[in-house]
Short mmCIF file of N, CA and C in Angstrom, two decimals:
data_model
loop_
_atom_site.label_atom_id
_atom_site.label_comp_id
_atom_site.label_asym_id
_atom_site.label_seq_id
_atom_site.Cartn_x
_atom_site.Cartn_y
_atom_site.Cartn_z
N UNK A 1390 0.83 -1.17 0.00
CA UNK A 1390 0.00 0.00 0.00
C UNK A 1390 0.89 1.25 0.00
N UNK A 1391 0.56 2.19 -0.82
CA UNK A 1391 1.35 3.40 -0.97
C UNK A 1391 0.76 4.51 -0.10
N UNK A 1392 1.59 5.07 0.79
CA UNK A 1392 1.15 6.19 1.62
C UNK A 1392 1.46 7.50 0.92
N UNK A 1393 0.44 8.27 0.67
CA UNK A 1393 0.63 9.59 0.08
C UNK A 1393 0.40 10.62 1.17
N UNK A 1394 1.21 11.64 1.15
CA UNK A 1394 1.11 12.69 2.15
C UNK A 1394 0.73 14.00 1.48
N UNK A 1395 -0.31 14.62 2.00
CA UNK A 1395 -0.66 15.96 1.54
C UNK A 1395 0.32 16.94 2.15
N UNK A 1396 0.65 17.96 1.40
CA UNK A 1396 1.46 19.04 1.95
C UNK A 1396 0.67 20.33 1.86
N UNK A 1397 0.88 21.17 2.84
CA UNK A 1397 0.19 22.45 2.93
C UNK A 1397 1.24 23.54 2.87
N UNK A 1398 0.95 24.61 2.17
CA UNK A 1398 1.84 25.76 2.11
C UNK A 1398 1.26 26.85 3.01
N UNK A 1399 2.11 27.38 3.86
CA UNK A 1399 1.72 28.46 4.75
C UNK A 1399 2.69 29.62 4.50
N UNK A 1400 2.19 30.69 3.89
CA UNK A 1400 3.01 31.87 3.65
C UNK A 1400 2.65 32.88 4.73
N UNK A 1401 3.64 33.24 5.54
CA UNK A 1401 3.41 34.18 6.62
C UNK A 1401 4.28 35.42 6.37
N UNK A 1402 3.68 36.59 6.60
CA UNK A 1402 4.36 37.84 6.30
C UNK A 1402 3.87 38.96 7.21
N UNK A 1403 4.64 40.02 7.26
CA UNK A 1403 4.25 41.18 8.07
C UNK A 1403 3.35 42.15 7.31
N UNK A 1404 3.12 41.91 6.06
CA UNK A 1404 2.35 42.85 5.24
C UNK A 1404 1.06 42.22 4.72
N UNK A 1405 0.33 41.55 5.60
CA UNK A 1405 -0.93 40.94 5.22
C UNK A 1405 -1.99 41.99 4.93
N UNK A 1406 -2.93 41.62 4.08
CA UNK A 1406 -4.00 42.54 3.72
C UNK A 1406 -5.10 42.59 4.76
N UNK A 1407 -5.17 41.57 5.62
CA UNK A 1407 -6.24 41.48 6.61
C UNK A 1407 -5.69 41.82 8.00
N UNK A 1408 -6.06 42.97 8.52
CA UNK A 1408 -5.58 43.40 9.84
C UNK A 1408 -6.05 42.47 10.96
N UNK A 1409 -7.07 41.65 10.71
CA UNK A 1409 -7.53 40.68 11.70
C UNK A 1409 -6.57 39.49 11.80
N UNK A 1410 -5.78 39.25 10.74
CA UNK A 1410 -4.86 38.12 10.71
C UNK A 1410 -3.42 38.49 11.04
N UNK A 1411 -3.03 39.73 10.77
CA UNK A 1411 -1.64 40.16 10.95
C UNK A 1411 -1.60 41.42 11.81
N UNK A 1412 -0.81 41.36 12.88
CA UNK A 1412 -0.61 42.52 13.74
C UNK A 1412 0.89 42.79 13.83
N UNK A 1413 1.31 44.00 13.48
CA UNK A 1413 2.74 44.33 13.55
C UNK A 1413 3.06 45.00 14.89
N UNK A 1414 4.32 44.83 15.31
CA UNK A 1414 4.78 45.45 16.55
C UNK A 1414 4.93 46.96 16.37
N UNK A 1415 5.00 47.66 17.47
CA UNK A 1415 5.15 49.12 17.43
C UNK A 1415 6.41 49.54 16.68
N UNK A 1416 7.51 48.78 16.86
CA UNK A 1416 8.76 49.15 16.19
C UNK A 1416 8.91 48.53 14.80
N UNK A 1417 7.87 47.85 14.32
CA UNK A 1417 7.79 47.30 12.95
C UNK A 1417 8.79 46.17 12.68
N UNK A 1418 9.41 45.62 13.73
CA UNK A 1418 10.39 44.55 13.53
C UNK A 1418 9.78 43.16 13.56
N UNK A 1419 8.53 43.05 14.02
CA UNK A 1419 7.90 41.74 14.09
C UNK A 1419 6.42 41.83 13.72
N UNK A 1420 5.87 40.67 13.41
CA UNK A 1420 4.45 40.58 13.08
C UNK A 1420 3.91 39.28 13.65
N UNK A 1421 2.73 39.36 14.24
CA UNK A 1421 2.05 38.18 14.76
C UNK A 1421 0.96 37.79 13.77
N UNK A 1422 1.02 36.54 13.30
CA UNK A 1422 0.12 36.05 12.27
C UNK A 1422 -0.76 34.96 12.86
N UNK A 1423 -2.06 35.08 12.72
CA UNK A 1423 -2.99 34.05 13.20
C UNK A 1423 -2.99 32.89 12.22
N UNK A 1424 -2.98 31.66 12.77
CA UNK A 1424 -2.97 30.44 11.97
C UNK A 1424 -4.40 29.90 11.89
N UNK A 1425 -4.84 29.44 10.71
CA UNK A 1425 -6.20 28.91 10.57
C UNK A 1425 -6.44 27.71 11.51
N UNK A 1426 -7.60 27.70 12.14
CA UNK A 1426 -7.96 26.63 13.08
C UNK A 1426 -7.92 25.26 12.41
N UNK A 1427 -8.25 25.20 11.13
CA UNK A 1427 -8.25 23.92 10.42
C UNK A 1427 -6.86 23.29 10.36
N UNK A 1428 -5.81 24.11 10.39
CA UNK A 1428 -4.45 23.59 10.40
C UNK A 1428 -4.00 23.23 11.81
N UNK A 1429 -4.42 24.00 12.78
CA UNK A 1429 -4.04 23.74 14.18
C UNK A 1429 -4.58 22.38 14.63
N UNK A 1430 -5.81 22.07 14.25
CA UNK A 1430 -6.46 20.85 14.72
C UNK A 1430 -5.88 19.57 14.13
N UNK A 1431 -5.00 19.68 13.14
CA UNK A 1431 -4.46 18.48 12.50
C UNK A 1431 -3.32 17.83 13.30
N UNK A 1432 -2.81 18.51 14.33
CA UNK A 1432 -1.85 17.88 15.23
C UNK A 1432 -0.41 17.92 14.77
N UNK A 1433 0.35 16.87 15.13
CA UNK A 1433 1.79 16.79 14.92
C UNK A 1433 2.13 16.91 13.44
N UNK A 1434 3.23 17.68 13.17
CA UNK A 1434 3.58 17.92 11.77
C UNK A 1434 5.08 18.12 11.59
N UNK A 1435 5.47 18.00 10.34
CA UNK A 1435 6.83 18.35 9.90
C UNK A 1435 6.71 19.68 9.18
N UNK A 1436 7.58 20.62 9.54
CA UNK A 1436 7.57 21.94 8.92
C UNK A 1436 8.91 22.13 8.21
N UNK A 1437 8.84 22.40 6.93
CA UNK A 1437 10.04 22.68 6.15
C UNK A 1437 10.00 24.13 5.70
N UNK A 1438 11.10 24.83 5.94
CA UNK A 1438 11.21 26.21 5.48
C UNK A 1438 11.58 26.16 4.00
N UNK A 1439 10.70 26.67 3.15
CA UNK A 1439 10.93 26.66 1.71
C UNK A 1439 11.73 27.88 1.28
N UNK A 1440 11.32 29.05 1.75
CA UNK A 1440 12.02 30.27 1.38
C UNK A 1440 11.65 31.39 2.34
N UNK A 1441 12.41 32.45 2.25
CA UNK A 1441 12.13 33.64 3.03
C UNK A 1441 12.67 34.86 2.32
N UNK A 1442 12.10 36.01 2.64
CA UNK A 1442 12.47 37.27 2.00
C UNK A 1442 12.50 38.36 3.07
N UNK A 1443 13.53 39.18 3.03
CA UNK A 1443 13.64 40.30 3.97
C UNK A 1443 14.07 41.53 3.19
N UNK A 1444 13.20 42.53 3.18
CA UNK A 1444 13.58 43.81 2.58
C UNK A 1444 14.37 44.59 3.62
N UNK A 1445 15.53 45.08 3.25
CA UNK A 1445 16.43 45.74 4.19
C UNK A 1445 16.29 47.25 4.19
N UNK A 1446 15.69 47.76 3.13
CA UNK A 1446 15.59 49.21 2.99
C UNK A 1446 14.18 49.59 2.57
N UNK A 1447 13.59 50.52 3.28
CA UNK A 1447 12.25 51.01 2.93
C UNK A 1447 12.36 51.85 1.66
N UNK A 1448 11.26 52.03 0.97
CA UNK A 1448 11.28 52.79 -0.29
C UNK A 1448 11.77 54.23 -0.11
N UNK A 1449 11.74 54.74 1.12
CA UNK A 1449 12.23 56.10 1.38
C UNK A 1449 13.74 56.14 1.65
N UNK A 1450 14.41 54.97 1.59
CA UNK A 1450 15.86 54.91 1.76
C UNK A 1450 16.34 54.55 3.15
N UNK A 1451 15.46 54.45 4.13
CA UNK A 1451 15.86 54.09 5.49
C UNK A 1451 16.07 52.58 5.62
N UNK A 1452 17.18 52.19 6.25
CA UNK A 1452 17.52 50.78 6.42
C UNK A 1452 17.05 50.25 7.78
N UNK A 1453 16.60 48.99 7.79
CA UNK A 1453 16.11 48.38 9.03
C UNK A 1453 17.24 47.75 9.84
N UNK A 1454 18.40 47.54 9.22
CA UNK A 1454 19.56 47.00 9.93
C UNK A 1454 20.67 48.04 9.92
N UNK A 1455 21.51 48.03 10.96
CA UNK A 1455 22.65 48.96 10.95
C UNK A 1455 23.62 48.60 9.83
N UNK A 1456 24.48 49.54 9.48
CA UNK A 1456 25.44 49.31 8.40
C UNK A 1456 26.34 48.11 8.65
N UNK A 1457 26.59 47.80 9.89
CA UNK A 1457 27.48 46.67 10.19
C UNK A 1457 26.72 45.34 10.28
N UNK A 1458 25.42 45.34 10.06
CA UNK A 1458 24.64 44.10 10.10
C UNK A 1458 24.78 43.33 8.81
N UNK A 1459 25.71 42.37 8.77
CA UNK A 1459 25.97 41.68 7.51
C UNK A 1459 25.31 40.30 7.42
N UNK A 1460 24.60 39.88 8.45
CA UNK A 1460 23.81 38.64 8.40
C UNK A 1460 22.44 38.98 8.99
N UNK A 1461 21.38 38.67 8.24
CA UNK A 1461 20.02 38.91 8.72
C UNK A 1461 19.22 37.63 8.65
N UNK A 1462 18.13 37.59 9.37
CA UNK A 1462 17.30 36.39 9.35
C UNK A 1462 15.92 36.65 9.89
N UNK A 1463 15.13 35.58 9.90
CA UNK A 1463 13.79 35.61 10.49
C UNK A 1463 13.72 34.54 11.56
N UNK A 1464 13.15 34.91 12.68
CA UNK A 1464 12.92 33.91 13.72
C UNK A 1464 11.42 33.84 13.99
N UNK A 1465 10.99 32.68 14.46
CA UNK A 1465 9.58 32.45 14.75
C UNK A 1465 9.40 32.14 16.22
N UNK A 1466 8.52 32.88 16.85
CA UNK A 1466 8.17 32.63 18.23
C UNK A 1466 6.77 32.03 18.24
N UNK A 1467 6.58 31.02 19.06
CA UNK A 1467 5.27 30.38 19.14
C UNK A 1467 5.30 28.94 18.69
N UNK A 1468 6.27 28.58 17.86
CA UNK A 1468 6.38 27.18 17.41
C UNK A 1468 7.03 26.36 18.51
N UNK A 1469 6.41 25.28 18.88
CA UNK A 1469 6.99 24.35 19.83
C UNK A 1469 7.57 23.21 19.00
N UNK A 1470 8.89 23.10 18.98
CA UNK A 1470 9.53 22.09 18.15
C UNK A 1470 10.39 21.16 18.99
N UNK A 1471 10.65 19.99 18.44
CA UNK A 1471 11.52 19.04 19.09
C UNK A 1471 12.96 19.41 18.78
N UNK A 1472 13.86 19.33 19.75
CA UNK A 1472 15.27 19.59 19.50
C UNK A 1472 15.82 20.76 20.30
N UNK A 1473 17.03 21.17 19.92
CA UNK A 1473 17.77 22.20 20.63
C UNK A 1473 18.63 22.95 19.63
N UNK A 1474 18.80 24.25 19.82
CA UNK A 1474 19.62 25.08 18.94
C UNK A 1474 20.73 25.71 19.76
N UNK A 1475 21.96 25.25 19.59
CA UNK A 1475 23.08 25.75 20.38
C UNK A 1475 23.42 27.20 20.06
N UNK A 1476 23.10 27.65 18.83
CA UNK A 1476 23.40 29.04 18.48
C UNK A 1476 22.57 30.00 19.32
N UNK A 1477 21.34 29.63 19.58
CA UNK A 1477 20.46 30.50 20.36
C UNK A 1477 20.55 30.23 21.85
N UNK A 1478 21.02 29.05 22.23
CA UNK A 1478 21.18 28.61 23.61
C UNK A 1478 19.85 28.50 24.35
N UNK A 1479 18.78 28.38 23.65
CA UNK A 1479 17.46 28.10 24.20
C UNK A 1479 16.59 27.58 23.07
N UNK A 1480 15.49 26.98 23.42
CA UNK A 1480 14.69 26.33 22.38
C UNK A 1480 13.70 27.25 21.68
N UNK A 1481 13.43 28.43 22.24
CA UNK A 1481 12.49 29.36 21.62
C UNK A 1481 13.13 30.72 21.52
N UNK A 1482 12.87 31.52 20.57
CA UNK A 1482 12.20 31.22 19.31
C UNK A 1482 13.13 30.49 18.34
N UNK A 1483 12.59 30.04 17.25
CA UNK A 1483 13.34 29.25 16.26
C UNK A 1483 13.78 30.14 15.11
N UNK A 1484 15.06 30.08 14.75
CA UNK A 1484 15.54 30.80 13.57
C UNK A 1484 15.13 29.99 12.34
N UNK A 1485 14.31 30.60 11.48
CA UNK A 1485 13.81 29.91 10.29
C UNK A 1485 14.80 29.97 9.14
N UNK A 1486 15.58 31.01 9.08
CA UNK A 1486 16.56 31.13 8.01
C UNK A 1486 17.35 32.41 8.16
N UNK A 1487 18.55 32.40 7.56
CA UNK A 1487 19.42 33.57 7.60
C UNK A 1487 20.03 33.78 6.23
N UNK A 1488 20.43 35.02 5.97
CA UNK A 1488 21.03 35.36 4.68
C UNK A 1488 22.15 36.36 4.89
N UNK A 1489 23.10 36.32 4.00
CA UNK A 1489 24.22 37.24 4.03
C UNK A 1489 23.84 38.55 3.34
N UNK A 1490 24.29 39.66 3.90
CA UNK A 1490 24.10 40.98 3.29
C UNK A 1490 25.45 41.39 2.73
N UNK A 1491 25.63 41.31 1.41
CA UNK A 1491 26.95 41.54 0.83
C UNK A 1491 27.47 42.97 0.96
N UNK A 1492 26.58 43.96 1.03
CA UNK A 1492 27.04 45.35 1.16
C UNK A 1492 25.95 46.21 1.81
N UNK A 1493 26.32 47.40 2.21
CA UNK A 1493 25.37 48.32 2.82
C UNK A 1493 24.40 48.91 1.80
N UNK A 1494 24.59 48.60 0.53
CA UNK A 1494 23.65 49.07 -0.49
C UNK A 1494 22.66 47.98 -0.91
N UNK A 1495 22.79 46.78 -0.34
CA UNK A 1495 21.85 45.70 -0.63
C UNK A 1495 20.48 46.07 -0.08
N UNK A 1496 19.44 46.00 -0.91
CA UNK A 1496 18.12 46.43 -0.47
C UNK A 1496 17.22 45.29 -0.02
N UNK A 1497 17.55 44.05 -0.38
CA UNK A 1497 16.73 42.90 0.03
C UNK A 1497 17.58 41.63 -0.06
N UNK A 1498 17.22 40.65 0.75
CA UNK A 1498 17.89 39.34 0.71
C UNK A 1498 16.82 38.25 0.80
N UNK A 1499 17.21 37.05 0.44
CA UNK A 1499 16.31 35.91 0.57
C UNK A 1499 17.11 34.70 1.03
N UNK A 1500 16.40 33.73 1.56
CA UNK A 1500 17.00 32.44 1.90
C UNK A 1500 16.10 31.36 1.35
N UNK A 1501 16.67 30.16 1.15
CA UNK A 1501 15.89 29.09 0.51
C UNK A 1501 16.05 27.78 1.25
N UNK A 1502 15.35 26.77 0.75
CA UNK A 1502 15.34 25.45 1.38
C UNK A 1502 16.71 24.78 1.38
N UNK A 1503 17.64 25.26 0.58
CA UNK A 1503 18.96 24.65 0.54
C UNK A 1503 19.63 24.68 1.91
N UNK A 1504 19.41 25.76 2.65
CA UNK A 1504 20.06 25.90 3.95
C UNK A 1504 19.08 25.94 5.12
N UNK A 1505 17.83 25.64 4.87
CA UNK A 1505 16.82 25.78 5.90
C UNK A 1505 16.48 24.46 6.58
N UNK A 1506 16.04 24.54 7.81
CA UNK A 1506 15.77 23.32 8.58
C UNK A 1506 14.40 22.70 8.28
N UNK A 1507 14.28 21.43 8.68
CA UNK A 1507 12.99 20.75 8.75
C UNK A 1507 12.73 20.52 10.23
N UNK A 1508 11.59 20.97 10.71
CA UNK A 1508 11.27 20.92 12.13
C UNK A 1508 10.11 19.98 12.39
N UNK A 1509 10.12 19.32 13.53
CA UNK A 1509 8.98 18.52 13.96
C UNK A 1509 8.27 19.31 15.06
N UNK A 1510 6.98 19.52 14.85
CA UNK A 1510 6.18 20.35 15.75
C UNK A 1510 5.03 19.51 16.31
N UNK A 1511 4.85 19.45 17.63
CA UNK A 1511 3.74 18.67 18.20
C UNK A 1511 2.38 19.12 17.68
N UNK A 1512 2.21 20.40 17.45
CA UNK A 1512 1.02 20.95 16.80
C UNK A 1512 1.30 22.42 16.48
N UNK A 1513 0.60 22.94 15.50
CA UNK A 1513 0.75 24.35 15.16
C UNK A 1513 0.10 25.21 16.24
N UNK A 1514 0.69 26.34 16.55
CA UNK A 1514 0.10 27.24 17.54
C UNK A 1514 -1.01 28.09 16.92
N UNK A 1515 -1.81 28.76 17.73
CA UNK A 1515 -2.85 29.64 17.19
C UNK A 1515 -2.28 30.85 16.45
N UNK A 1516 -1.04 31.23 16.81
CA UNK A 1516 -0.39 32.33 16.11
C UNK A 1516 1.13 32.15 16.15
N UNK A 1517 1.78 32.72 15.16
CA UNK A 1517 3.24 32.70 15.06
C UNK A 1517 3.71 34.14 14.94
N UNK A 1518 4.74 34.48 15.70
CA UNK A 1518 5.31 35.82 15.59
C UNK A 1518 6.64 35.72 14.85
N UNK A 1519 6.72 36.37 13.70
CA UNK A 1519 7.96 36.46 12.94
C UNK A 1519 8.68 37.74 13.36
N UNK A 1520 9.98 37.62 13.58
CA UNK A 1520 10.80 38.78 13.94
C UNK A 1520 12.02 38.83 13.04
N UNK A 1521 12.30 40.02 12.54
CA UNK A 1521 13.48 40.25 11.70
C UNK A 1521 14.68 40.43 12.64
N UNK A 1522 15.77 39.71 12.40
CA UNK A 1522 16.94 39.76 13.27
C UNK A 1522 18.21 39.99 12.44
N UNK A 1523 19.28 40.37 13.11
CA UNK A 1523 20.59 40.48 12.46
C UNK A 1523 21.66 40.06 13.46
N UNK A 1524 22.82 39.68 12.94
CA UNK A 1524 23.92 39.32 13.82
C UNK A 1524 24.70 40.58 14.15
N UNK A 1525 24.75 40.91 15.43
CA UNK A 1525 25.44 42.10 15.92
C UNK A 1525 26.93 41.78 15.99
N UNK A 1526 27.75 42.49 15.23
CA UNK A 1526 29.20 42.22 15.20
C UNK A 1526 29.86 42.45 16.55
N UNK A 1527 29.38 43.42 17.32
CA UNK A 1527 30.05 43.73 18.58
C UNK A 1527 29.77 42.69 19.66
N UNK A 1528 28.62 42.03 19.61
CA UNK A 1528 28.30 41.04 20.63
C UNK A 1528 28.26 39.62 20.09
N UNK A 1529 28.27 39.46 18.77
CA UNK A 1529 28.13 38.17 18.08
C UNK A 1529 26.77 37.53 18.34
N UNK A 1530 25.86 38.29 18.95
CA UNK A 1530 24.53 37.78 19.23
C UNK A 1530 23.54 38.14 18.14
N UNK A 1531 22.35 37.56 18.23
CA UNK A 1531 21.28 37.86 17.28
C UNK A 1531 20.37 38.91 17.92
N UNK A 1532 20.33 40.08 17.32
CA UNK A 1532 19.53 41.19 17.83
C UNK A 1532 18.36 41.49 16.90
N UNK A 1533 17.36 42.15 17.42
CA UNK A 1533 16.19 42.53 16.62
C UNK A 1533 16.59 43.66 15.67
N UNK A 1534 16.23 43.51 14.40
CA UNK A 1534 16.54 44.51 13.37
C UNK A 1534 15.44 45.55 13.36
N UNK A 1535 15.61 46.58 14.17
CA UNK A 1535 14.59 47.63 14.27
C UNK A 1535 15.21 49.01 14.16
N UNK A 1536 16.18 49.15 13.27
CA UNK A 1536 16.85 50.43 13.05
C UNK A 1536 15.89 51.49 12.53
N UNK A 1537 14.92 51.07 11.71
CA UNK A 1537 13.92 51.98 11.14
C UNK A 1537 12.55 51.50 11.58
N UNK A 1538 11.79 52.37 12.24
CA UNK A 1538 10.55 51.91 12.88
C UNK A 1538 9.29 52.65 12.45
N UNK A 1539 9.39 53.47 11.42
CA UNK A 1539 8.24 54.29 11.05
C UNK A 1539 7.21 53.55 10.21
N UNK A 1540 7.66 52.82 9.22
CA UNK A 1540 6.75 52.11 8.31
C UNK A 1540 7.11 50.64 8.22
N UNK A 1541 6.11 49.82 7.86
CA UNK A 1541 6.39 48.40 7.63
C UNK A 1541 7.34 48.25 6.45
N UNK A 1542 8.35 47.40 6.62
CA UNK A 1542 9.27 47.04 5.56
C UNK A 1542 9.13 45.53 5.41
N UNK A 1543 8.72 45.05 4.24
CA UNK A 1543 8.29 43.65 4.10
C UNK A 1543 9.31 42.59 4.48
N UNK A 1544 8.80 41.53 5.10
CA UNK A 1544 9.51 40.27 5.27
C UNK A 1544 8.47 39.17 5.25
N UNK A 1545 8.90 37.99 4.79
CA UNK A 1545 7.97 36.86 4.69
C UNK A 1545 8.72 35.54 4.73
N UNK A 1546 7.96 34.49 4.95
CA UNK A 1546 8.52 33.15 4.98
C UNK A 1546 7.47 32.17 4.44
N UNK A 1547 7.91 31.22 3.64
CA UNK A 1547 7.02 30.19 3.11
C UNK A 1547 7.39 28.86 3.78
N UNK A 1548 6.39 28.26 4.42
CA UNK A 1548 6.58 26.98 5.10
C UNK A 1548 5.77 25.90 4.40
N UNK A 1549 6.37 24.72 4.28
CA UNK A 1549 5.64 23.55 3.78
C UNK A 1549 5.37 22.66 4.96
N UNK A 1550 4.12 22.28 5.14
CA UNK A 1550 3.73 21.51 6.31
C UNK A 1550 3.16 20.16 5.89
N UNK A 1551 3.64 19.09 6.52
CA UNK A 1551 3.10 17.74 6.32
C UNK A 1551 2.65 17.24 7.68
N UNK A 1552 1.39 16.91 7.79
CA UNK A 1552 0.82 16.45 9.05
C UNK A 1552 0.95 14.94 9.17
N UNK A 1553 1.34 14.46 10.36
CA UNK A 1553 1.53 13.04 10.56
C UNK A 1553 0.23 12.26 10.40
N UNK A 1554 -0.91 12.89 10.71
CA UNK A 1554 -2.19 12.18 10.55
C UNK A 1554 -2.45 11.85 9.07
N UNK A 1555 -1.89 12.65 8.16
CA UNK A 1555 -2.05 12.39 6.72
C UNK A 1555 -1.10 11.29 6.24
N UNK A 1556 -0.10 10.94 7.05
CA UNK A 1556 0.90 9.97 6.63
C UNK A 1556 0.48 8.54 6.95
N UNK A 1557 -0.60 8.35 7.68
CA UNK A 1557 -1.06 7.00 8.05
C UNK A 1557 -1.96 6.40 7.00
#
């Protein structure tokens, strides 16, 4: 008997058209996205990060990362996953992907499934908070990229989800 698994695509971003589904933080560095109840009720799943996009400069020329921020990424708070991340030294939030910023004139970066993790999640949460981060050269830590806080500057992530209940 052949087991076929359905996959679901979940695109989460800070620039959603529905204010009921997406709420941005005051400093515009993060967005909380509500997850559909139909996906939450399906239980344990595998989440694969397919791609991500981070705009580094608003159309008015203001940058969201400092000039010395040469690595940026997106992290997700709210996902309960199996495992441990030594880079973060705690299990929450999860870094979904990171990208190199080749110069201070780079206006956007992306990351793809080539370097992204596959996570096992006991169940999807009711909401996920995406936060734009960068590696701070002076501390070597991951800090929130909130250099420019006036307007939303787009970031997004595409997740592929396979539910274990569909694999039986």
